[in-house]
Every structure is written in C-alpha cells, then in structure tokens.
Amino acid sequence: MKKSRIAVIGLGEFGTILVRQLFDAGHEVVAIDRDMGRVEGAVSSSTDAVCLDSTDREAVAAQELEDFDAVIIALSDFEALISTANLLRELEVPHIMARYQSRLEYKILRMLGVTELFNPDDQAARSMVQQLTHQGALDRLIIHGPYRIAEVVVPESLIGQSLSDCGLRLKFNLNLVTLRRHNERSDSEAEEPPVLGVPYGDTKLEAGDIMILFGKQKDIQAFLEETG
C-alpha cells in the first residue's frame, strides 16, 4: 500500500474519526483545527497535530500543504469552509477534497474549482438503501461505478452444489473471489470465518459459507432474488 501524506482540516466528530482511520491505515496524517482542545485530542492518532486558523493565509502557507498528496476539508462552519477552500486554491494545493452539507455549499465549492466533494450523510443513506435492497448481502464495497464486492451467505438452494454447477459466471455474470467457512476452530461468533483461498470448481458449498462475489450491482441483485 502506498503511504500518503494527508492533511485533514477540521476536527469535529467526522474529521477526528477520519484522522484516526487514515492514521491506523498507515498514512502520514496532519490534523489541523483552530481549537486547541480538539488538536490535543488528535495528538495520539495522527503524525502531527497543528492548531491554526485555516482562513489565515500566512499560517496555512507555512504548512506547505501543496506538497501533500491530499488535503481534506472537514469543516462544518459555512464561512470557514468556503474561505479555506478558496485559500487552498490560491495556494495551488493540487489535491483538495471537501465535505459539503448542503446544495449551496456544493455549488460554491464547485465554482471555486474544488471537484472532489463528498457528503458522509448522503453516502451513509445510500449504503443503508443498498443494504435494505440487497437483503441477502452481509456487506458490500463499491469498487467503481456499478461494480461491487459483496459478502453473501450461501442461499439454501445452493447448499450441496459444486461451484461449477452454480452458474455464477455463465448465468449471473459474477466472479467468486473466495469463500469464508467456519470450522471447529472458528466456532465463536466473534471470530470471522477463515478464508478458503482460491476455491476450485468441484468445491461444494456448505451451510453457513460466505461467498465473496465481484460483479455489477444489478447482477448481484439478480443472483440474490433468484437463489434466495
């Protein structure tokens, strides 16, 4: 995994979680906020924690953010968000990502030239809709566009069948990445079932197996509806 230098501006609840998860993932993370209490709270979960006003040109310029792989703006205050985004553009920071919370913020950020925008609430809602829509799927990861990786408990209708008989590729246009299967040493519900590796066509599906599938969302849905 490539280790990136990332700055996160704004240490509210979302920004603090983001800093910690990026740091835990092995990235070099600089946490920035104008509130000293929040900055002190991020010291142990970041490479560096800096207290400054992100609308102060001199203070921000001193951080040399133009050399970072990404700068993420996670500010909830409207004026601070827009001013910070505009300042980073003026300082020619090449990779800016910004959280927006309203259509107005989205439009203004776009006008400023910030194109990588995200709304965590919107993304969480979309994820919940997908979970409710894909009732048979335990989890999904969006790869690009319509493609997903989904964890699916083997439907009862397929128990005892071999992988080659399931028609995953020919009938549903899906690829099986691997299988997770409980064994005598993984009976605890807290333990994640071990991965079998690369399953062969003659591998028979057992009750409780978890299939890791790759394909388009519509094909995963068709598989769940037909076999569920």
Coordinates of C-alpha atoms in Angstrom, one line a residue:
M1 CA 0.0 0.0 0.0
K2 CA 1.3 3.4 -0.9
K3 CA 1.8 5.6 2.2
S4 CA 0.3 9.1 1.5
R5 CA 0.8 12.4 3.2
I6 CA -2.7 13.7 4.1
A7 CA -3.9 16.8 5.9
V8 CA -7.3 16.9 7.5
I9 CA -8.6 20.4 8.3
G10 CA -11.5 20.4 10.8
L11 CA -11.5 18.1 13.9
G12 CA -15.2 17.8 14.6
E13 CA -16.6 14.3 15.1
F14 CA -16.2 13.3 11.4
G15 CA -12.8 14.9 11.0
T16 CA -11.5 13.2 14.2
I17 CA -12.7 9.8 13.0
L18 CA -11.2 10.3 9.6
V19 CA -7.8 11.3 11.0
R20 CA -7.8 8.2 13.2
Q21 CA -8.7 5.8 10.5
L22 CA -6.3 7.2 8.0
F23 CA -3.5 7.0 10.6
D24 CA -4.4 3.5 11.5
A25 CA -4.3 2.6 7.8
G26 CA -0.6 3.6 7.8
H27 CA -0.8 7.1 6.2
E28 CA 1.1 10.2 7.4
V29 CA -1.7 12.4 8.7
V30 CA -1.5 16.0 9.8
A31 CA -4.6 17.0 11.9
I32 CA -5.5 20.7 11.8
D33 CA -8.0 22.7 13.8
R34 CA -8.2 26.1 15.4
D35 CA -9.5 24.6 18.7
M36 CA -6.5 23.6 20.9
G37 CA -8.6 21.1 22.8
R38 CA -9.5 19.2 19.6
V39 CA -5.9 19.4 18.4
E40 CA -4.6 17.9 21.7
G41 CA -7.2 15.1 21.3
A42 CA -5.8 14.2 17.9
V43 CA -2.1 14.0 19.0
S44 CA -2.1 10.3 19.7
S45 CA -4.0 9.4 16.5
S46 CA -2.0 11.5 13.9
T47 CA 1.5 12.1 12.7
D48 CA 1.3 15.7 13.7
A49 CA -1.5 17.9 15.1
V50 CA -1.5 21.6 14.4
C51 CA -3.6 24.4 15.9
L52 CA -4.2 27.2 13.4
D53 CA -7.0 29.2 11.8
S54 CA -7.4 27.6 8.3
T55 CA -8.5 31.0 6.9
D56 CA -5.2 32.6 7.9
R57 CA -3.2 32.7 4.8
E58 CA 0.2 33.0 6.5
A59 CA -0.4 30.2 8.9
V60 CA -1.7 27.9 6.2
A61 CA 1.1 28.7 3.8
A62 CA 3.6 27.8 6.5
Q63 CA 2.3 24.2 6.4
E64 CA 3.3 23.7 2.8
L65 CA 0.2 21.8 2.0
E66 CA 0.9 22.0 -1.7
D67 CA 3.4 19.2 -1.1
F68 CA 0.8 16.8 0.4
D69 CA -0.9 14.0 -1.5
A70 CA -4.3 15.2 -0.4
V71 CA -5.9 17.9 1.8
I72 CA -9.3 17.1 3.1
I73 CA -11.5 19.9 4.4
A74 CA -13.9 18.6 7.0
L75 CA -15.2 21.9 8.4
S76 CA -18.9 22.3 9.4
D77 CA -18.8 26.2 9.5
F78 CA -20.0 27.5 6.2
E79 CA -17.8 30.6 6.1
A80 CA -14.7 28.8 7.2
L81 CA -15.3 26.0 4.7
I82 CA -15.6 28.4 1.7
S83 CA -12.7 30.6 2.9
T84 CA -10.4 27.6 3.5
A85 CA -11.3 26.1 0.1
N86 CA -10.6 29.4 -1.7
L87 CA -7.3 29.9 0.2
L88 CA -6.1 26.4 -0.7
R89 CA -6.9 27.0 -4.4
E90 CA -4.9 30.3 -4.2
L91 CA -2.0 28.4 -2.7
E92 CA -2.2 25.9 -5.6
V93 CA -2.8 22.9 -3.4
P94 CA -3.2 20.2 -6.1
H95 CA -5.5 17.7 -4.5
I96 CA -8.3 19.2 -2.4
M97 CA -11.2 17.1 -1.1
A98 CA -14.1 18.8 0.8
R99 CA -17.1 17.8 2.7
Y100 CA -20.3 19.6 1.9
Q101 CA -23.5 19.6 3.9
S102 CA -25.9 21.5 1.6
R103 CA -26.5 22.1 -2.1
L104 CA -25.4 25.7 -1.7
E105 CA -22.0 24.6 -0.3
Y106 CA -21.7 22.1 -3.1
K107 CA -22.4 24.7 -5.8
I108 CA -20.0 27.2 -4.3
L109 CA -17.2 24.7 -3.9
R110 CA -17.6 23.6 -7.5
M111 CA -17.4 27.2 -8.6
L112 CA -14.2 27.6 -6.6
G113 CA -12.8 24.7 -8.6
V114 CA -13.0 22.0 -5.9
T115 CA -14.2 19.0 -7.7
E116 CA -13.7 16.1 -5.2
L117 CA -16.7 16.7 -3.0
F118 CA -18.4 14.2 -0.6
N119 CA -21.3 14.2 1.8
P120 CA -21.0 11.5 4.5
D121 CA -24.7 11.6 5.4
D122 CA -25.7 11.1 1.8
Q123 CA -23.2 8.2 1.4
A124 CA -24.4 6.6 4.6
A125 CA -28.0 6.8 3.4
R126 CA -27.1 5.3 0.1
S127 CA -25.3 2.5 1.9
M128 CA -28.3 1.8 4.0
V129 CA -30.6 1.7 1.0
Q130 CA -28.3 -0.8 -0.7
Q131 CA -28.3 -3.0 2.5
L132 CA -32.1 -3.0 2.6
T133 CA -32.3 -3.6 -1.1
H134 CA -29.7 -6.4 -1.1
Q135 CA -31.2 -8.4 1.8
G136 CA -29.0 -11.4 1.3
A137 CA -25.8 -9.4 1.3
L138 CA -23.8 -9.0 4.5
D139 CA -21.6 -6.2 3.2
R140 CA -20.6 -4.5 0.0
L141 CA -17.7 -2.5 -1.2
I142 CA -18.2 -0.1 -4.1
I143 CA -15.2 -0.5 -6.5
H144 CA -16.0 1.8 -9.4
G145 CA -19.3 2.8 -11.0
P146 CA -21.7 -0.2 -11.0
Y147 CA -19.2 -2.7 -9.6
R148 CA -19.3 -4.2 -6.1
I149 CA -17.6 -6.7 -3.9
A150 CA -20.4 -8.4 -1.8
E151 CA -20.3 -10.9 1.0
V152 CA -23.3 -13.2 0.6
V153 CA -24.4 -16.1 2.8
V154 CA -24.8 -19.2 0.6
P155 CA -28.5 -19.5 -0.2
E156 CA -30.2 -22.7 0.9
S157 CA -30.9 -23.6 -2.7
L158 CA -27.2 -23.8 -3.5
I159 CA -26.1 -25.9 -0.4
G160 CA -24.5 -29.1 -1.6
Q161 CA -23.9 -27.9 -5.1
S162 CA -20.4 -27.5 -6.6
L163 CA -19.2 -24.1 -7.7
S164 CA -19.2 -25.2 -11.3
D165 CA -22.9 -26.2 -11.0
C166 CA -23.9 -22.8 -9.6
G167 CA -23.5 -21.0 -12.9
L168 CA -22.1 -17.9 -11.2
R169 CA -20.1 -16.8 -14.2
L170 CA -22.3 -18.1 -17.0
K171 CA -25.8 -17.4 -15.6
F172 CA -25.2 -14.4 -13.4
N173 CA -22.0 -12.9 -14.8
L174 CA -20.4 -12.9 -11.3
N175 CA -16.9 -13.9 -10.2
L176 CA -16.3 -15.7 -6.9
V177 CA -13.3 -14.2 -5.2
T178 CA -13.1 -16.7 -2.3
L179 CA -15.2 -18.4 0.4
R180 CA -15.3 -18.0 4.1
R181 CA -16.1 -21.2 6.0
H182 CA -16.5 -22.0 9.7
N183 CA -14.5 -24.9 11.1
E184 CA -14.0 -26.5 14.5
R185 CA -11.5 -23.8 15.5
S186 CA -13.7 -20.8 14.4
D187 CA -17.0 -21.5 16.2
S188 CA -17.0 -18.2 18.1
E189 CA -19.5 -15.7 16.6
A190 CA -16.9 -13.0 17.3
E191 CA -14.4 -14.7 15.0
E192 CA -14.5 -14.1 11.3
P193 CA -14.7 -17.4 9.4
P194 CA -11.3 -18.2 7.7
V195 CA -10.8 -17.7 4.0
L196 CA -10.5 -20.9 2.0
G197 CA -8.2 -19.4 -0.6
V198 CA -8.9 -19.9 -4.3
P199 CA -11.9 -22.4 -4.5
Y200 CA -12.0 -24.9 -7.3
G201 CA -14.9 -25.8 -9.5
D202 CA -15.5 -29.0 -7.6
T203 CA -15.7 -27.2 -4.2
K204 CA -19.1 -28.0 -2.7
L205 CA -21.0 -25.2 -0.9
E206 CA -21.9 -25.8 2.7
A207 CA -24.5 -24.2 5.0
G208 CA -23.0 -21.1 6.6
D209 CA -20.5 -20.5 3.8
I210 CA -19.9 -16.8 2.9
M211 CA -19.4 -16.1 -0.7
I212 CA -17.2 -13.1 -1.7
L213 CA -18.6 -12.1 -5.1
F214 CA -17.5 -9.5 -7.6
G215 CA -19.7 -8.1 -10.2
K216 CA -22.3 -5.4 -11.1
Q217 CA -24.9 -4.4 -8.6
K218 CA -27.7 -5.5 -10.8
D219 CA -26.2 -8.9 -11.3
I220 CA -25.7 -9.4 -7.6
Q221 CA -29.3 -8.4 -7.0
A222 CA -30.5 -10.8 -9.7
F223 CA -28.5 -13.6 -8.1
L224 CA -30.0 -12.9 -4.6
E225 CA -33.5 -12.7 -6.0
E226 CA -33.3 -16.0 -8.0
T227 CA -31.5 -18.1 -5.4
G228 CA -32.9 -16.6 -2.2

